[in-house]
Backbone as a printed PyTorch tensor [residue, N CA C, xyz], in Angstrom:
tensor([[[-30.8940,  -6.6990, -10.8920],
         [-30.7420,  -7.5190, -10.2700],
         [-31.8440,  -8.0800, -10.4930]],

        [[-32.0120,  -9.0840,  -9.3590],
         [-33.1980,  -9.8240,  -9.4730],
         [-34.5630,  -9.0840,  -9.6590]],

        [[-35.3320,  -8.5560,  -9.1360],
         [-36.4970,  -7.7350,  -9.2460],
         [-36.8160,  -6.3800, -10.4400]],

        [[-35.4470,  -6.6420, -10.4660],
         [-35.5580,  -4.8240, -11.6870],
         [-34.0110,  -3.9470, -11.6640]],

        [[-34.5130,  -3.3580, -12.5870],
         [-33.2830,  -2.2950, -11.9500],
         [-33.7670,  -0.8220, -11.3800]],

        [[-33.0980,  -0.0410, -11.4400],
         [-34.2970,   1.7630, -10.9790],
         [-33.0430,   2.6460, -12.1840]],

        [[-33.6390,   3.2430, -12.6740],
         [-32.7890,   4.3130, -12.7780],
         [-32.9750,   5.3820, -12.7520]],

        [[-31.6490,   6.4630, -11.9790],
         [-31.8740,   7.4140, -11.3470],
         [-31.3150,   8.3840, -12.1000]],

        [[-32.5780,   9.8050, -11.8440],
         [-31.7730,  11.3720, -13.1410],
         [-32.0690,  12.4470, -12.4140]],

        [[-31.8590,  13.3320, -12.9170],
         [-31.1680,  14.2920, -11.4920],
         [-32.4000,  15.3540, -11.9260]],

        [[-33.1370,  15.7400, -11.0420],
         [-33.4600,  16.3210, -10.9290],
         [-35.5620,  15.0170, -10.9850]],

        [[-35.5650,  14.9500, -11.4600],
         [-36.1730,  13.7300, -11.2270],
         [-36.5890,  12.1730,  -9.7060]],

        [[-38.0110,  12.0460, -10.1210],
         [-38.0610,  11.0080,  -8.9020],
         [-37.3140,   9.7720, -10.0000]],

        [[-37.1670,   8.7220,  -8.8510],
         [-36.2920,   7.3880,  -9.3150],
         [-36.8310,   6.3760,  -9.8450]],

        [[-37.1980,   6.1850, -11.0160],
         [-37.8910,   4.7590, -11.7440],
         [-37.6500,   3.2120, -11.6600]],

        [[-38.4190,   2.5240, -10.3800],
         [-38.5740,   1.7340, -11.0550],
         [-38.3060,   0.8490, -11.7860]],

        [[-37.8560,  -0.5870, -12.1300],
         [-38.5610,  -1.1770, -13.8460],
         [-38.8430,  -2.3940, -13.5990]],

        [[-39.1770,  -3.4260, -13.2610],
         [-39.3720,  -5.0250, -12.5180],
         [-38.7220,  -5.3270, -13.6280]],

        [[-37.9480,  -6.8530, -13.5250],
         [-37.6910,  -7.4610, -13.9980],
         [-38.4710,  -7.9990, -15.3600]],

        [[-37.9970,  -8.1300, -16.3850],
         [-39.2200,  -9.0520, -17.2900],
         [-38.7810,  -9.7340, -17.3180]],

        [[-37.9870, -11.0490, -17.0010],
         [-37.3830, -12.5410, -16.8680],
         [-38.4360, -13.6420, -16.4390]],

        [[-38.1300, -14.3810, -17.5840],
         [-39.5150, -15.2950, -17.0620],
         [-38.9620, -16.0740, -16.1420]],

        [[-37.2930, -16.6660, -16.4570],
         [-36.6890, -17.3560, -15.9580],
         [-35.0680, -17.2450, -16.1310]],

        [[-34.3490, -17.3380, -14.6520],
         [-33.2170, -17.0980, -14.5630],
         [-32.7020, -18.6150, -14.5620]],

        [[-31.4270, -18.6300, -16.0690],
         [-30.3660, -19.3800, -15.0740],
         [-28.6400, -18.8110, -15.1230]],

        [[-29.2560, -17.4740, -15.7770],
         [-27.6640, -17.2300, -15.7880],
         [-27.7790, -15.9560, -15.3070]],

        [[-26.6710, -15.5740, -14.8960],
         [-26.8410, -13.8270, -15.0260],
         [-25.3660, -13.6190, -15.7830]],

        [[-24.8900, -13.9470, -16.4420],
         [-23.9600, -14.2640, -17.0210],
         [-23.7410, -12.9850, -18.0430]],

        [[-23.4460, -11.8070, -17.9610],
         [-23.2380, -11.1980, -18.4520],
         [-24.2930,  -9.9460, -18.7950]],

        [[-25.2270,  -9.9390, -17.7470],
         [-26.5340,  -9.2460, -17.9130],
         [-26.2320,  -7.9730, -17.9760]],

        [[-25.2390,  -7.6680, -17.1470],
         [-24.9290,  -5.7750, -16.5650],
         [-24.4780,  -5.0520, -18.5510]],

        [[-23.5160,  -6.4060, -18.9790],
         [-22.6310,  -5.8820, -20.6070],
         [-23.8400,  -5.8230, -20.7410]],

        [[-25.1650,  -6.2010, -20.7110],
         [-25.7580,  -6.5420, -22.2450],
         [-27.1000,  -4.6700, -21.5920]],

        [[-26.8770,  -4.7620, -20.3900],
         [-27.6200,  -3.7070, -20.0000],
         [-26.6320,  -2.5950, -20.5070]],

        [[-25.7420,  -2.6190, -20.4650],
         [-24.8500,  -1.2960, -21.1200],
         [-24.3040,  -0.8010, -22.2990]],

        [[-24.1670,  -2.5570, -23.1530],
         [-24.3720,  -2.0940, -24.6550],
         [-26.2190,  -1.6790, -25.1420]],

        [[-26.4050,  -2.1670, -24.6340],
         [-28.5730,  -2.2740, -25.0710],
         [-28.9430,  -0.2050, -25.0320]],

        [[-28.1750,   0.2130, -23.6290],
         [-28.9720,   1.6410, -23.1400],
         [-28.3510,   2.5340, -23.8650]],

        [[-26.5600,   1.4150, -24.2400],
         [-26.1270,   2.4820, -25.2840],
         [-25.9030,   2.8270, -26.3960]],

        [[-27.1500,   1.5710, -27.5430],
         [-27.4100,   1.5680, -28.8200],
         [-28.3930,   2.2900, -28.7450]],

        [[-29.1230,   2.4160, -27.4940],
         [-31.0860,   2.6210, -27.9600],
         [-30.8610,   4.4120, -28.1030]],

        [[-29.5200,   4.8250, -26.7910],
         [-28.9720,   6.3860, -27.0500],
         [-29.5970,   6.6850, -27.9210]],

        [[-28.1390,   5.9080, -28.3320],
         [-27.8300,   6.6060, -29.1350],
         [-28.6050,   6.5250, -31.1780]],

        [[-29.5670,   5.7260, -30.5660],
         [-30.7800,   5.5440, -31.7940],
         [-31.4230,   7.0140, -31.7080]],

        [[-31.1580,   7.6210, -30.5410],
         [-32.5630,   8.7360, -30.3570],
         [-33.5370,   8.5190, -29.1820]],

        [[-33.4260,   6.9560, -28.0360],
         [-34.8770,   6.4220, -26.9660],
         [-34.3060,   8.1800, -25.9690]],

        [[-34.9890,   7.8780, -26.0720],
         [-34.8360,   8.5900, -23.9800],
         [-34.0360,   7.7650, -23.5510]],

        [[-33.4850,   8.7820, -22.4070],
         [-32.6280,   7.2660, -21.1540],
         [-33.5840,   6.0590, -20.8140]],

        [[-35.3850,   7.0950, -20.1080],
         [-36.0630,   5.6420, -19.5330],
         [-36.2120,   4.9030, -20.1850]],

        [[-36.6010,   5.5320, -22.2250],
         [-37.0530,   3.8570, -23.3730],
         [-35.7490,   3.4560, -23.2070]],

        [[-34.4870,   4.1000, -23.6230],
         [-33.7060,   3.5850, -23.3790],
         [-33.2030,   2.1340, -22.1570]],

        [[-33.7560,   2.3760, -20.9950],
         [-34.2710,   1.5830, -19.8330],
         [-34.9600,   0.5670, -19.7640]],

        [[-35.2960,   0.4700, -20.9110],
         [-36.9430,  -0.5810, -20.4990],
         [-36.8830,  -1.5030, -21.6880]],

        [[-36.1500,  -0.0800, -22.0020],
         [-35.4710,  -1.9370, -23.8620],
         [-34.0410,  -2.9320, -22.8290]],

        [[-33.5990,  -1.9510, -22.9750],
         [-32.2580,  -2.7810, -21.6250],
         [-33.0510,  -3.3910, -21.3590]],

        [[-33.4810,  -3.5080, -20.0240],
         [-33.9240,  -4.1360, -18.8900],
         [-35.3280,  -5.2940, -20.4740]],

        [[-34.9630,  -5.3440, -21.3140],
         [-36.1070,  -6.4300, -22.1040],
         [-34.9300,  -7.0220, -22.6320]],

        [[-33.7810,  -7.0940, -22.3530],
         [-32.9750,  -7.6030, -23.0890],
         [-32.3510,  -8.4320, -21.9770]],

        [[-31.9470,  -7.5020, -20.8280],
         [-31.1770,  -8.8560, -20.0590],
         [-31.9850,  -9.6120, -19.2630]],

        [[-33.9690,  -9.5270, -19.3060],
         [-34.3150, -11.0860, -19.6930],
         [-34.0940, -11.9730, -20.1010]],

        [[-33.7910, -11.5990, -21.7770],
         [-33.5870, -12.3140, -22.4600],
         [-32.1310, -12.7190, -21.6900]],

        [[-31.0910, -12.1120, -21.6990],
         [-29.7260, -13.1330, -21.3000],
         [-29.8330, -13.7610, -20.0700]],

        [[-30.7360, -13.7440, -19.4880],
         [-30.6180, -13.8660, -17.8660],
         [-31.5770, -15.6520, -18.5200]],

        [[-32.6370, -15.4840, -19.2970],
         [-32.7390, -16.9030, -20.1210],
         [-32.2950, -17.7890, -20.8340]],

        [[-31.2390, -17.2440, -21.1210],
         [-29.8160, -18.5680, -21.0940],
         [-28.7180, -18.9170, -19.8490]],

        [[-28.0330, -20.3190, -20.8550],
         [-27.1570, -20.6570, -19.8970],
         [-25.8210, -20.4890, -20.1600]],

        [[-24.7670, -19.5070, -19.1480],
         [-23.7050, -19.0150, -20.1090],
         [-23.9440, -17.7060, -20.8950]],

        [[-23.2070, -17.2050, -21.3890],
         [-22.8830, -16.5370, -22.2680],
         [-23.7180, -15.3570, -22.9990]],

        [[-24.5020, -14.8150, -23.5110],
         [-25.6720, -15.3280, -24.3550],
         [-25.5410, -13.7570, -24.7170]],

        [[-26.4210, -13.5460, -26.3730],
         [-26.0340, -12.6240, -27.4700],
         [-27.5740, -12.3330, -27.7260]],

        [[-27.5780, -11.1100, -27.5560],
         [-29.5210, -10.9950, -28.1290],
         [-29.5690,  -9.5970, -29.5770]],

        [[-29.6740, -10.3600, -30.5080],
         [-30.5790,  -9.6110, -31.3940],
         [-31.6750,  -9.4530, -31.6670]],

        [[-31.5820,  -8.3970, -32.2430],
         [-32.8340,  -7.4630, -32.5120],
         [-34.0440,  -7.5830, -32.6740]],

        [[-34.0930,  -8.9290, -33.4090],
         [-35.2470,  -9.2130, -33.9040],
         [-35.7400, -10.1340, -32.5690]],

        [[-35.0390, -11.0000, -31.9250],
         [-35.2470, -10.8810, -31.2290],
         [-35.8560, -10.8150, -29.5650]],

        [[-35.0450,  -8.8840, -29.7380],
         [-35.4450,  -8.0490, -29.0240],
         [-37.0630,  -7.5700, -28.9890]],

        [[-36.8710,  -7.2370, -30.4240],
         [-38.3830,  -6.6570, -30.6700],
         [-38.9870,  -7.9630, -30.5530]],

        [[-39.3890,  -9.0750, -30.7190],
         [-40.8780,  -9.6830, -30.4560],
         [-40.6480, -10.5990, -28.9460]],

        [[-39.7100, -10.2870, -28.1960],
         [-39.3160,  -9.6840, -27.2620],
         [-40.7670,  -8.9610, -26.1320]],

        [[-40.6040,  -7.6560, -26.8430],
         [-40.5410,  -6.2050, -26.7280],
         [-42.8250,  -6.8710, -27.0290]],

        [[-43.2880,  -6.7000, -27.8980],
         [-43.8520,  -6.5600, -28.5340],
         [-44.6770,  -7.8760, -28.7580]],

        [[-44.4330,  -9.1750, -27.6760],
         [-45.3600, -10.5310, -27.8550],
         [-45.5370, -10.0120, -25.3700]],

        [[-44.4840,  -9.0320, -25.0390],
         [-44.3880,  -9.2310, -23.4760],
         [-45.8510,  -7.6080, -23.4700]],

        [[-45.4100,  -6.5660, -24.3480],
         [-46.3550,  -5.3350, -24.7150],
         [-48.0440,  -5.7230, -24.4630]],

        [[-48.6950,  -6.8310, -25.9210],
         [-49.7200,  -7.5010, -26.5680],
         [-49.8730,  -8.6580, -24.6600]],

        [[-49.5480,  -8.8690, -23.8410],
         [-50.0020, -10.2030, -22.7220],
         [-50.8380,  -8.9750, -21.6180]],

        [[-50.2360,  -7.8650, -21.8460],
         [-50.1400,  -6.5490, -20.6740],
         [-51.4020,  -6.7560, -20.9480]]])
């Protein structure tokens, strides 16, 4: 949502991931992007928390576009790196 996303894991504390979106133009497909990215990251060996963080970045990219949008891995990688460097 507009405040980010929360991760609920059995036996663990709820983890809130604040949004990383810089601009929000259209939320169409944001949920689909989160699910697809979460599954892809988990399939690649990420923990659930790591996958959720990556999915949060992907959603931040998608909502910055008008209409449905795709996130390419290079764009996602670049977005994550630049965000980490600015912290």
